[in-house]
Structure formats: C-alpha cells, structure tokens
C-alpha cells in the first residue's frame, strides 16, 4: 500500500502514528484554549508547520477558503447576537465588541486546527491511517469500521445515484409533497438494504480468502528517535500554551 508522505525533510521521516497523535493533540489544545493571543500563537505554529511541510500554496488556500466560507456565516450572525458593549449600531441591530472578539477567536482557532490537519494528516494514505490508529491502541473494530467506511462509501453513493436515476426515468420530480417524502424514504431504505447485502457478500468473500481479522501491511513504519523527539517538543509547546491559558484565566478571576 502506498504511503503519500508530505515532501518534507521533517515529516517525511515520521511514522503515521506520530503525525496522527500530533494532530489529535493540536485539535485538543486549540479547542480548550480561550485566550485570543494564545490562539494566534497556535495559528502561527500551524503556519510554521505548513511552511516546513512544503504544502503547495494554491491548493492550501483553496481548502482554507472552502472552510472559511462556512466561518463567514459566524461573522454575519455572532456579532449581532452576542450581548455586550455596542460598537456599531445599524438601525435596530447592534454589533457588540464581545461578538466580534468571539467570531475572531473561532476563526483563528478553526484555521489553526485545519492547517495542522492539512499538514500532518491530509497526505496520509487511508490504509496507513488505519494502521496508525491500531498502533495507538484504538479498538480494532473501530479501526475496521473506519477503513471499510472509507473504502466503500463511494459504493453507497453510487447505489443512491442509481436509485435517483431510476426515479428520474420514471418521471419523478421532487416536490414538497407526501409522495416525494415517501419516495425518498423508500430510496433510503433500499440503499440501506442493498448496502447490508453487499457488506455480507464482501465479508463472505474475505473469509473465503483466509481473512482472520488482521490487516497485513506491506510497509510497517516503526517509531524512531525522531518520532520521540518531535512528539516531545510538539506536546511540550502545546502544554505550555494550555498552561499559560489556565494561568491567564485564574489571574483575571
């Protein structure tokens, strides 16, 4: 199985389990931090990781733009809905400073988390992500569920599209009516039933080929001294951010 590592002198030598653990730690840390300044520090860390990871700039900006499109809705609603000191008044609407600060904090936090995932996890092969989950002592059944979901999600999509095509050929036009709801319910039920039948056939085929509940990888990346050093430095930095955030909260209490 092919493993697409980021073309970086640093990340190219790290095991998938190390990258996955670092991404999980970054998500946990950035989600807990409440200080805007420390969130900006986390974003700077993510930008540094992106620079070291040598991610192509244009695809990276496109992915960030797609995520920030949804964050834009926060800027449309949060400054008007969060109570606080009014900064700008537009008729009956008040834009509060607390609302702007909250929207800015969420924006910085989301971009930091997304950048860390794009740098550390996005270029990993799905099969090796599953192997990394197993190395991190995630229950085997959850790992299998993740792998098979990634492998066969497109099959379920094709089944749904086939049913949609069959309905369209029978002159079905979706409307806000009981007939439309009943038709979509039948299509969803058929998709689930056909998926269960296919899953049963796949399971039987794997058993006939000697599957015993273990996936054997062609390459078996081992934890090296570089993984230990990177994990220690990365988590030390994240821990310091959490420590300072807790200190600031208690000092202002």
PDB file of C-alpha atoms in Angstrom:
ATOM      1  CA  UNK A   1       0.000   0.000   0.000  1.00  0.00           C
ATOM      2  CA  UNK A   2       1.328   3.396  -0.964  1.00  0.00           C
ATOM      3  CA  UNK A   3       2.044   5.944   1.704  1.00  0.00           C
ATOM      4  CA  UNK A   4       1.983   9.556   0.464  1.00  0.00           C
ATOM      5  CA  UNK A   5       4.124  11.401   2.972  1.00  0.00           C
ATOM      6  CA  UNK A   6       4.444  15.177   2.887  1.00  0.00           C
ATOM      7  CA  UNK A   7       7.561  16.111   0.873  1.00  0.00           C
ATOM      8  CA  UNK A   8       9.371  17.499   3.905  1.00  0.00           C
ATOM      9  CA  UNK A   9      12.735  16.653   5.454  1.00  0.00           C
ATOM     10  CA  UNK A  10      10.966  16.579   8.835  1.00  0.00           C
ATOM     11  CA  UNK A  11       7.573  14.946   8.273  1.00  0.00           C
ATOM     12  CA  UNK A  12       8.934  12.534   5.673  1.00  0.00           C
ATOM     13  CA  UNK A  13      10.794  10.693   8.428  1.00  0.00           C
ATOM     14  CA  UNK A  14       7.935  10.491  10.950  1.00  0.00           C
ATOM     15  CA  UNK A  15       5.670   7.498  11.469  1.00  0.00           C
ATOM     16  CA  UNK A  16       1.947   7.881  10.672  1.00  0.00           C
ATOM     17  CA  UNK A  17       1.051   7.232  14.301  1.00  0.00           C
ATOM     18  CA  UNK A  18       3.231  10.157  15.373  1.00  0.00           C
ATOM     19  CA  UNK A  19       1.586  12.518  12.879  1.00  0.00           C
ATOM     20  CA  UNK A  20      -1.896  11.370  13.863  1.00  0.00           C
ATOM     21  CA  UNK A  21      -1.143  11.769  17.566  1.00  0.00           C
ATOM     22  CA  UNK A  22       0.278  15.256  16.979  1.00  0.00           C
ATOM     23  CA  UNK A  23      -2.819  16.293  15.022  1.00  0.00           C
ATOM     24  CA  UNK A  24      -5.113  14.993  17.775  1.00  0.00           C
ATOM     25  CA  UNK A  25      -3.083  16.857  20.391  1.00  0.00           C
ATOM     26  CA  UNK A  26      -3.251  20.096  18.392  1.00  0.00           C
ATOM     27  CA  UNK A  27      -7.026  19.805  17.995  1.00  0.00           C
ATOM     28  CA  UNK A  28      -7.483  19.180  21.727  1.00  0.00           C
ATOM     29  CA  UNK A  29      -5.192  22.040  22.713  1.00  0.00           C
ATOM     30  CA  UNK A  30      -6.646  24.643  20.328  1.00  0.00           C
ATOM     31  CA  UNK A  31     -10.177  23.645  21.302  1.00  0.00           C
ATOM     32  CA  UNK A  32      -9.519  24.234  25.006  1.00  0.00           C
ATOM     33  CA  UNK A  33      -7.578  27.496  24.775  1.00  0.00           C
ATOM     34  CA  UNK A  34      -9.729  30.583  25.390  1.00  0.00           C
ATOM     35  CA  UNK A  35      -7.131  33.340  25.080  1.00  0.00           C
ATOM     36  CA  UNK A  36      -7.187  35.035  21.681  1.00  0.00           C
ATOM     37  CA  UNK A  37      -3.462  35.799  21.871  1.00  0.00           C
ATOM     38  CA  UNK A  38      -2.626  32.150  22.535  1.00  0.00           C
ATOM     39  CA  UNK A  39      -4.951  31.105  19.725  1.00  0.00           C
ATOM     40  CA  UNK A  40      -2.948  33.390  17.442  1.00  0.00           C
ATOM     41  CA  UNK A  41       0.220  31.692  18.716  1.00  0.00           C
ATOM     42  CA  UNK A  42      -1.309  28.338  17.783  1.00  0.00           C
ATOM     43  CA  UNK A  43      -2.112  29.685  14.321  1.00  0.00           C
ATOM     44  CA  UNK A  44       1.490  30.811  13.923  1.00  0.00           C
ATOM     45  CA  UNK A  45       2.595  27.300  14.899  1.00  0.00           C
ATOM     46  CA  UNK A  46       0.277  25.846  12.253  1.00  0.00           C
ATOM     47  CA  UNK A  47       1.665  28.240   9.623  1.00  0.00           C
ATOM     48  CA  UNK A  48       5.216  27.221  10.546  1.00  0.00           C
ATOM     49  CA  UNK A  49       4.238  23.551  10.200  1.00  0.00           C
ATOM     50  CA  UNK A  50       2.728  24.311   6.775  1.00  0.00           C
ATOM     51  CA  UNK A  51       5.940  26.038   5.705  1.00  0.00           C
ATOM     52  CA  UNK A  52       8.083  23.140   6.937  1.00  0.00           C
ATOM     53  CA  UNK A  53       5.691  20.655   5.329  1.00  0.00           C
ATOM     54  CA  UNK A  54       6.068  22.485   1.980  1.00  0.00           C
ATOM     55  CA  UNK A  55       2.375  22.327   1.135  1.00  0.00           C
ATOM     56  CA  UNK A  56       1.542  23.765  -2.315  1.00  0.00           C
ATOM     57  CA  UNK A  57       0.237  27.262  -1.677  1.00  0.00           C
ATOM     58  CA  UNK A  58      -2.670  27.381  -4.147  1.00  0.00           C
ATOM     59  CA  UNK A  59      -4.354  24.085  -3.128  1.00  0.00           C
ATOM     60  CA  UNK A  60      -3.834  25.045   0.525  1.00  0.00           C
ATOM     61  CA  UNK A  61      -5.545  28.408   0.027  1.00  0.00           C
ATOM     62  CA  UNK A  62      -8.428  26.738  -1.800  1.00  0.00           C
ATOM     63  CA  UNK A  63      -9.024  24.339   1.097  1.00  0.00           C
ATOM     64  CA  UNK A  64      -8.830  27.151   3.620  1.00  0.00           C
ATOM     65  CA  UNK A  65     -11.206  29.280   1.552  1.00  0.00           C
ATOM     66  CA  UNK A  66     -13.757  26.453   1.440  1.00  0.00           C
ATOM     67  CA  UNK A  67     -13.663  26.120   5.234  1.00  0.00           C
ATOM     68  CA  UNK A  68     -13.736  29.860   5.857  1.00  0.00           C
ATOM     69  CA  UNK A  69     -16.813  30.192   3.660  1.00  0.00           C
ATOM     70  CA  UNK A  70     -18.784  28.490   6.441  1.00  0.00           C
ATOM     71  CA  UNK A  71     -16.995  30.534   9.101  1.00  0.00           C
ATOM     72  CA  UNK A  72     -18.230  33.627   7.258  1.00  0.00           C
ATOM     73  CA  UNK A  73     -21.736  32.865   8.496  1.00  0.00           C
ATOM     74  CA  UNK A  74     -20.448  33.291  12.057  1.00  0.00           C
ATOM     75  CA  UNK A  75     -19.365  36.820  11.222  1.00  0.00           C
ATOM     76  CA  UNK A  76     -22.836  37.518   9.838  1.00  0.00           C
ATOM     77  CA  UNK A  77     -24.655  36.316  12.961  1.00  0.00           C
ATOM     78  CA  UNK A  78     -22.413  36.246  16.064  1.00  0.00           C
ATOM     79  CA  UNK A  79     -21.535  39.988  16.312  1.00  0.00           C
ATOM     80  CA  UNK A  80     -25.250  40.815  16.238  1.00  0.00           C
ATOM     81  CA  UNK A  81     -26.400  38.104  18.649  1.00  0.00           C
ATOM     82  CA  UNK A  82     -23.795  38.124  21.452  1.00  0.00           C
ATOM     83  CA  UNK A  83     -24.678  40.664  24.162  1.00  0.00           C
ATOM     84  CA  UNK A  84     -22.066  43.194  25.177  1.00  0.00           C
ATOM     85  CA  UNK A  85     -20.791  46.714  24.641  1.00  0.00           C
ATOM     86  CA  UNK A  86     -22.164  48.121  21.410  1.00  0.00           C
ATOM     87  CA  UNK A  87     -19.531  49.133  18.863  1.00  0.00           C
ATOM     88  CA  UNK A  88     -21.681  49.875  15.823  1.00  0.00           C
ATOM     89  CA  UNK A  89     -25.428  50.457  15.594  1.00  0.00           C
ATOM     90  CA  UNK A  90     -27.258  49.697  12.347  1.00  0.00           C
ATOM     91  CA  UNK A  91     -30.852  50.641  12.984  1.00  0.00           C
ATOM     92  CA  UNK A  92     -32.297  48.089  15.410  1.00  0.00           C
ATOM     93  CA  UNK A  93     -29.119  45.956  15.217  1.00  0.00           C
ATOM     94  CA  UNK A  94     -26.108  46.368  17.497  1.00  0.00           C
ATOM     95  CA  UNK A  95     -22.674  44.956  16.768  1.00  0.00           C
ATOM     96  CA  UNK A  96     -21.043  44.090  20.088  1.00  0.00           C
ATOM     97  CA  UNK A  97     -17.343  44.022  20.751  1.00  0.00           C
ATOM     98  CA  UNK A  98     -17.719  40.710  22.550  1.00  0.00           C
ATOM     99  CA  UNK A  99     -19.390  39.222  19.468  1.00  0.00           C
ATOM    100  CA  UNK A 100     -16.565  40.401  17.196  1.00  0.00           C
ATOM    101  CA  UNK A 101     -13.980  39.000  19.618  1.00  0.00           C
ATOM    102  CA  UNK A 102     -15.785  35.642  19.751  1.00  0.00           C
ATOM    103  CA  UNK A 103     -16.062  35.409  15.957  1.00  0.00           C
ATOM    104  CA  UNK A 104     -12.383  36.311  15.588  1.00  0.00           C
ATOM    105  CA  UNK A 105     -11.368  33.710  18.189  1.00  0.00           C
ATOM    106  CA  UNK A 106     -13.381  30.979  16.462  1.00  0.00           C
ATOM    107  CA  UNK A 107     -11.904  31.938  13.081  1.00  0.00           C
ATOM    108  CA  UNK A 108      -8.323  31.779  14.343  1.00  0.00           C
ATOM    109  CA  UNK A 109      -8.964  28.519  16.190  1.00  0.00           C
ATOM    110  CA  UNK A 110     -10.613  26.797  13.223  1.00  0.00           C
ATOM    111  CA  UNK A 111      -7.873  27.837  10.813  1.00  0.00           C
ATOM    112  CA  UNK A 112      -5.160  26.629  13.205  1.00  0.00           C
ATOM    113  CA  UNK A 113      -6.855  23.237  13.576  1.00  0.00           C
ATOM    114  CA  UNK A 114      -7.445  22.909   9.830  1.00  0.00           C
ATOM    115  CA  UNK A 115      -3.859  23.824   8.980  1.00  0.00           C
ATOM    116  CA  UNK A 116      -2.491  21.267  11.444  1.00  0.00           C
ATOM    117  CA  UNK A 117      -4.659  18.553   9.922  1.00  0.00           C
ATOM    118  CA  UNK A 118      -3.728  19.519   6.364  1.00  0.00           C
ATOM    119  CA  UNK A 119      -0.029  19.402   7.216  1.00  0.00           C
ATOM    120  CA  UNK A 120       0.046  16.331   9.439  1.00  0.00           C
ATOM    121  CA  UNK A 121      -2.782  14.058   8.299  1.00  0.00           C
ATOM    122  CA  UNK A 122      -4.220  15.087   4.925  1.00  0.00           C
ATOM    123  CA  UNK A 123      -1.432  13.473   2.868  1.00  0.00           C
ATOM    124  CA  UNK A 124      -1.516  10.170   4.734  1.00  0.00           C
ATOM    125  CA  UNK A 125      -2.865   7.132   2.936  1.00  0.00           C
ATOM    126  CA  UNK A 126      -6.174   5.879   4.379  1.00  0.00           C
ATOM    127  CA  UNK A 127      -4.818   2.392   4.969  1.00  0.00           C
ATOM    128  CA  UNK A 128      -1.865   3.703   6.952  1.00  0.00           C
ATOM    129  CA  UNK A 129      -4.145   5.954   8.981  1.00  0.00           C
ATOM    130  CA  UNK A 130      -5.967   2.789   9.993  1.00  0.00           C
ATOM    131  CA  UNK A 131      -2.677   1.123  10.830  1.00  0.00           C
ATOM    132  CA  UNK A 132      -1.662   4.168  12.865  1.00  0.00           C
ATOM    133  CA  UNK A 133      -4.954   4.016  14.772  1.00  0.00           C
ATOM    134  CA  UNK A 134      -4.234   0.392  15.606  1.00  0.00           C
ATOM    135  CA  UNK A 135      -0.732   1.314  16.791  1.00  0.00           C
ATOM    136  CA  UNK A 136      -2.300   3.956  19.055  1.00  0.00           C
ATOM    137  CA  UNK A 137      -4.334   1.172  20.719  1.00  0.00           C
ATOM    138  CA  UNK A 138      -7.666   2.205  19.185  1.00  0.00           C
ATOM    139  CA  UNK A 139     -10.117  -0.778  19.340  1.00  0.00           C
ATOM    140  CA  UNK A 140      -9.665  -2.980  16.284  1.00  0.00           C
ATOM    141  CA  UNK A 141     -13.371  -2.989  15.433  1.00  0.00           C
ATOM    142  CA  UNK A 142     -13.404   0.823  15.264  1.00  0.00           C
ATOM    143  CA  UNK A 143     -10.337   0.718  13.019  1.00  0.00           C
ATOM    144  CA  UNK A 144     -12.031  -1.781  10.689  1.00  0.00           C
ATOM    145  CA  UNK A 145     -15.172   0.363  10.669  1.00  0.00           C
ATOM    146  CA  UNK A 146     -13.118   3.400   9.669  1.00  0.00           C
ATOM    147  CA  UNK A 147     -11.246   1.535   6.912  1.00  0.00           C
ATOM    148  CA  UNK A 148     -14.311  -0.100   5.404  1.00  0.00           C
ATOM    149  CA  UNK A 149     -16.261   3.164   5.547  1.00  0.00           C
ATOM    150  CA  UNK A 150     -13.532   4.968   3.615  1.00  0.00           C
ATOM    151  CA  UNK A 151     -13.243   2.061   1.179  1.00  0.00           C
ATOM    152  CA  UNK A 152     -16.948   1.595   0.395  1.00  0.00           C
ATOM    153  CA  UNK A 153     -18.552   4.993   0.964  1.00  0.00           C
ATOM    154  CA  UNK A 154     -18.406   5.625  -2.787  1.00  0.00           C
ATOM    155  CA  UNK A 155     -20.254   2.330  -3.376  1.00  0.00           C
ATOM    156  CA  UNK A 156     -23.151   3.568  -1.236  1.00  0.00           C
ATOM    157  CA  UNK A 157     -23.069   6.854  -3.138  1.00  0.00           C
ATOM    158  CA  UNK A 158     -23.237   5.014  -6.475  1.00  0.00           C
ATOM    159  CA  UNK A 159     -26.195   2.980  -5.203  1.00  0.00           C
ATOM    160  CA  UNK A 160     -28.038   6.153  -4.196  1.00  0.00           C
ATOM    161  CA  UNK A 161     -27.307   7.763  -7.581  1.00  0.00           C
ATOM    162  CA  UNK A 162     -28.572   4.645  -9.361  1.00  0.00           C
ATOM    163  CA  UNK A 163     -31.866   4.875  -7.484  1.00  0.00           C
ATOM    164  CA  UNK A 164     -32.109   8.587  -8.269  1.00  0.00           C
ATOM    165  CA  UNK A 165     -31.547   7.867 -11.960  1.00  0.00           C
ATOM    166  CA  UNK A 166     -34.208   5.135 -11.910  1.00  0.00           C
ATOM    167  CA  UNK A 167     -36.678   7.527 -10.259  1.00  0.00           C
ATOM    168  CA  UNK A 168     -35.919  10.270 -12.783  1.00  0.00           C
ATOM    169  CA  UNK A 169     -36.506   7.873 -15.700  1.00  0.00           C
ATOM    170  CA  UNK A 170     -39.962   7.238 -14.202  1.00  0.00           C
ATOM    171  CA  UNK A 171     -40.695  10.989 -14.341  1.00  0.00           C
ATOM    172  CA  UNK A 172     -40.194  11.556 -10.610  1.00  0.00           C
ATOM    173  CA  UNK A 173     -39.784  15.247  -9.797  1.00  0.00           C
ATOM    174  CA  UNK A 174     -39.095  16.135  -6.130  1.00  0.00           C
ATOM    175  CA  UNK A 175     -41.716  18.404  -4.616  1.00  0.00           C
ATOM    176  CA  UNK A 176     -42.907  19.335  -1.159  1.00  0.00           C
ATOM    177  CA  UNK A 177     -45.489  16.565  -1.018  1.00  0.00           C
ATOM    178  CA  UNK A 178     -46.227  13.316   0.771  1.00  0.00           C
ATOM    179  CA  UNK A 179     -45.424  11.358  -2.398  1.00  0.00           C
ATOM    180  CA  UNK A 180     -41.932  12.890  -2.519  1.00  0.00           C
ATOM    181  CA  UNK A 181     -41.258  12.097   1.138  1.00  0.00           C
ATOM    182  CA  UNK A 182     -42.469   8.528   0.663  1.00  0.00           C
ATOM    183  CA  UNK A 183     -40.300   8.088  -2.438  1.00  0.00           C
ATOM    184  CA  UNK A 184     -37.168   9.383  -0.731  1.00  0.00           C
ATOM    185  CA  UNK A 185     -37.892   7.147   2.264  1.00  0.00           C
ATOM    186  CA  UNK A 186     -38.173   4.103   0.000  1.00  0.00           C
ATOM    187  CA  UNK A 187     -34.953   5.054  -1.787  1.00  0.00           C
ATOM    188  CA  UNK A 188     -33.123   5.441   1.523  1.00  0.00           C
ATOM    189  CA  UNK A 189     -34.433   2.083   2.726  1.00  0.00           C
ATOM    190  CA  UNK A 190     -33.342   0.368  -0.491  1.00  0.00           C
ATOM    191  CA  UNK A 191     -29.897   1.955  -0.167  1.00  0.00           C
ATOM    192  CA  UNK A 192     -29.514   0.591   3.364  1.00  0.00           C
ATOM    193  CA  UNK A 193     -30.762  -2.896   2.406  1.00  0.00           C
ATOM    194  CA  UNK A 194     -28.526  -3.118  -0.672  1.00  0.00           C
ATOM    195  CA  UNK A 195     -25.574  -1.903   1.401  1.00  0.00           C
ATOM    196  CA  UNK A 196     -26.185  -4.612   4.002  1.00  0.00           C
ATOM    197  CA  UNK A 197     -26.383  -7.272   1.272  1.00  0.00           C
ATOM    198  CA  UNK A 198     -23.142  -6.053  -0.268  1.00  0.00           C
ATOM    199  CA  UNK A 199     -21.452  -5.978   3.149  1.00  0.00           C
ATOM    200  CA  UNK A 200     -22.487  -9.591   3.730  1.00  0.00           C
ATOM    201  CA  UNK A 201     -21.084 -10.676   0.359  1.00  0.00           C
ATOM    202  CA  UNK A 202     -17.824  -8.814   0.996  1.00  0.00           C
ATOM    203  CA  UNK A 203     -17.473 -10.428   4.428  1.00  0.00           C
ATOM    204  CA  UNK A 204     -18.033 -13.897   2.979  1.00  0.00           C
ATOM    205  CA  UNK A 205     -15.530 -13.227   0.190  1.00  0.00           C
ATOM    206  CA  UNK A 206     -12.909 -12.112   2.723  1.00  0.00           C
ATOM    207  CA  UNK A 207     -13.485 -15.217   4.846  1.00  0.00           C
ATOM    208  CA  UNK A 208     -13.030 -17.414   1.775  1.00  0.00           C
ATOM    209  CA  UNK A 209      -9.678 -15.693   1.216  1.00  0.00           C
ATOM    210  CA  UNK A 210      -8.494 -16.513   4.723  1.00  0.00           C
ATOM    211  CA  UNK A 211      -9.254 -13.211   6.478  1.00  0.00           C
ATOM    212  CA  UNK A 212      -8.703 -13.674  10.219  1.00  0.00           C
ATOM    213  CA  UNK A 213      -9.367 -10.139  11.453  1.00  0.00           C
ATOM    214  CA  UNK A 214      -5.876  -8.772  10.768  1.00  0.00           C
ATOM    215  CA  UNK A 215      -4.734  -6.458   8.000  1.00  0.00           C
ATOM    216  CA  UNK A 216      -1.135  -7.109   6.983  1.00  0.00           C
ATOM    217  CA  UNK A 217       0.673  -4.009   5.751  1.00  0.00           C
ATOM    218  CA  UNK A 218       3.312  -4.118   3.016  1.00  0.00           C
ATOM    219  CA  UNK A 219       5.289  -1.471   4.899  1.00  0.00           C
ATOM    220  CA  UNK A 220       5.376  -1.385   8.688  1.00  0.00           C
ATOM    221  CA  UNK A 221       6.694   2.031   9.844  1.00  0.00           C
ATOM    222  CA  UNK A 222       8.399   1.869  13.208  1.00  0.00           C
ATOM    223  CA  UNK A 223       8.708   4.539  15.868  1.00  0.00           C
ATOM    224  CA  UNK A 224      12.169   6.095  15.723  1.00  0.00           C
ATOM    225  CA  UNK A 225      14.121   8.531  17.856  1.00  0.00           C
ATOM    226  CA  UNK A 226      12.935  11.325  15.553  1.00  0.00           C
ATOM    227  CA  UNK A 227       9.319  10.453  16.359  1.00  0.00           C
ATOM    228  CA  UNK A 228      10.041  10.621  20.082  1.00  0.00           C
ATOM    229  CA  UNK A 229      11.843  13.967  19.796  1.00  0.00           C
ATOM    230  CA  UNK A 230       9.156  15.521  17.589  1.00  0.00           C
ATOM    231  CA  UNK A 231       6.366  14.298  19.875  1.00  0.00           C
ATOM    232  CA  UNK A 232       8.139  15.579  22.989  1.00  0.00           C
ATOM    233  CA  UNK A 233       8.843  19.034  21.521  1.00  0.00           C
ATOM    234  CA  UNK A 234       5.412  19.399  19.939  1.00  0.00           C
ATOM    235  CA  UNK A 235       3.486  18.377  23.048  1.00  0.00           C
ATOM    236  CA  UNK A 236       5.748  20.497  25.259  1.00  0.00           C
ATOM    237  CA  UNK A 237       4.771  23.523  23.178  1.00  0.00           C
ATOM    238  CA  UNK A 238       1.071  22.615  23.324  1.00  0.00           C
ATOM    239  CA  UNK A 239       1.291  22.038  27.073  1.00  0.00           C
ATOM    240  CA  UNK A 240       2.896  25.442  27.563  1.00  0.00           C
ATOM    241  CA  UNK A 241       0.038  27.077  25.653  1.00  0.00           C
ATOM    242  CA  UNK A 242      -2.513  25.317  27.857  1.00  0.00           C
ATOM    243  CA  UNK A 243      -0.560  26.238  31.000  1.00  0.00           C
ATOM    244  CA  UNK A 244      -0.442  29.938  30.098  1.00  0.00           C
ATOM    245  CA  UNK A 245      -4.116  29.900  29.168  1.00  0.00           C
ATOM    246  CA  UNK A 246      -5.031  28.439  32.567  1.00  0.00           C
ATOM    247  CA  UNK A 247      -2.736  30.955  34.276  1.00  0.00           C
ATOM    248  CA  UNK A 248      -4.368  33.885  32.470  1.00  0.00           C
ATOM    249  CA  UNK A 249      -7.839  32.662  33.363  1.00  0.00           C
ATOM    250  CA  UNK A 250      -7.031  32.332  37.058  1.00  0.00           C
ATOM    251  CA  UNK A 251      -5.071  35.603  37.179  1.00  0.00           C
ATOM    252  CA  UNK A 252      -8.081  37.522  35.818  1.00  0.00           C
ATOM    253  CA  UNK A 253     -10.562  35.707  38.060  1.00  0.00           C
TER     254      UNK A 253
END
